[in-house]
């Protein structure tokens, strides 16, 4: 398996523009997580899905952020409009259900977002 | 109550030495405690994890020590090597009820010097 795939790897955009980050989880994984990593706040969970359904979005910072998972192999995180304080590395991770014996979350390589 | 406090923020160890990173938590409902390792430009990767029914788990040079009564757990890296230089994150989650919502510590930058 290729692991969790994220695109783009780097994104530079201007304040006010819409940004869409993409994630392909590991095939067969039931859970998908979106994290944000910054020096100030560390690794923060934004939202996670189970079987394509959002379970907990309490970490989404504000209404400018939205996430979707239209099918088991694809998810997007959208920021509209983007602001400089959104600059961070965004990670997608996936895992199988805890009841299946493995609790490991596999992280993608991340998307480094810079909003100028 | 969801916080996981990690220390130190950074650590420099000589090659062959022991690296020790500590974490503390408040929420007694946490039942899964993993450690993740992150290299620059990469996503975090699971290093080792422990459940609260054991006090210690060892995998190669890496050991987790867990103290349930003190609500603390630590990572020990024996015979530290330059290749171990990375950022280490402790985390905690509640697995019961499904899901694995990880709460991460703030990270420790480890540098192993020759």
Tab-separated table of C-alpha atoms in Angstrom, chain B residues 24-79:
chain	number	residue	atom	x	y	z
B	24	UNK	CA	1.386	13.554	32.318
B	25	UNK	CA	-2.363	13.467	31.832
B	26	UNK	CA	-5.474	14.337	33.814
B	27	UNK	CA	-8.292	12.408	32.208
B	28	UNK	CA	-8.483	8.983	33.865
B	29	UNK	CA	-10.662	7.746	30.996
B	30	UNK	CA	-7.648	7.643	28.679
B	31	UNK	CA	-6.846	4.022	27.882
B	32	UNK	CA	-4.295	4.163	25.086
B	33	UNK	CA	-0.940	5.919	25.241
B	34	UNK	CA	1.163	5.974	22.070
B	35	UNK	CA	4.425	7.687	21.296
B	36	UNK	CA	4.976	9.097	17.839
B	37	UNK	CA	8.256	9.977	16.163
B	38	UNK	CA	8.473	12.718	13.559
B	39	UNK	CA	11.366	13.553	11.272
B	40	UNK	CA	11.575	16.946	9.538
B	41	UNK	CA	9.271	17.138	6.555
B	42	UNK	CA	7.502	13.914	7.432
B	43	UNK	CA	4.299	12.966	9.185
B	44	UNK	CA	4.401	11.460	12.674
B	45	UNK	CA	4.841	7.692	12.811
B	46	UNK	CA	3.879	5.372	15.643
B	47	UNK	CA	6.910	4.291	17.643
B	48	UNK	CA	5.475	2.334	20.549
B	49	UNK	CA	2.238	2.304	22.542
B	50	UNK	CA	0.909	1.014	25.847
B	51	UNK	CA	-2.438	0.233	27.437
B	52	UNK	CA	-2.969	1.009	31.153
B	53	UNK	CA	-3.114	-2.645	32.200
B	54	UNK	CA	0.689	-2.938	32.053
B	55	UNK	CA	3.385	-0.814	33.672
B	56	UNK	CA	6.080	-1.230	31.068
B	57	UNK	CA	6.480	-2.130	27.421
B	58	UNK	CA	9.749	-2.593	25.615
B	59	UNK	CA	10.442	-2.752	21.903
B	60	UNK	CA	14.106	-2.880	21.050
B	61	UNK	CA	15.818	0.211	22.446
B	62	UNK	CA	12.498	1.920	23.198
B	63	UNK	CA	10.625	1.455	26.478
B	64	UNK	CA	7.435	3.006	27.794
B	65	UNK	CA	7.058	3.205	31.562
B	66	UNK	CA	3.504	3.781	32.768
B	67	UNK	CA	2.401	4.895	36.242
B	68	UNK	CA	-1.366	4.770	36.418
B	69	UNK	CA	-1.661	6.157	39.959
B	70	UNK	CA	0.509	9.151	39.124
B	71	UNK	CA	-1.097	9.557	35.693
B	72	UNK	CA	2.307	9.716	34.078
B	73	UNK	CA	4.117	7.846	31.358
B	74	UNK	CA	7.551	8.172	29.873
B	75	UNK	CA	9.618	7.114	26.888
B	76	UNK	CA	13.127	5.810	27.416
B	77	UNK	CA	15.495	5.463	24.486
B	78	UNK	CA	18.461	3.316	25.396
B	79	UNK	CA	21.791	3.564	23.582
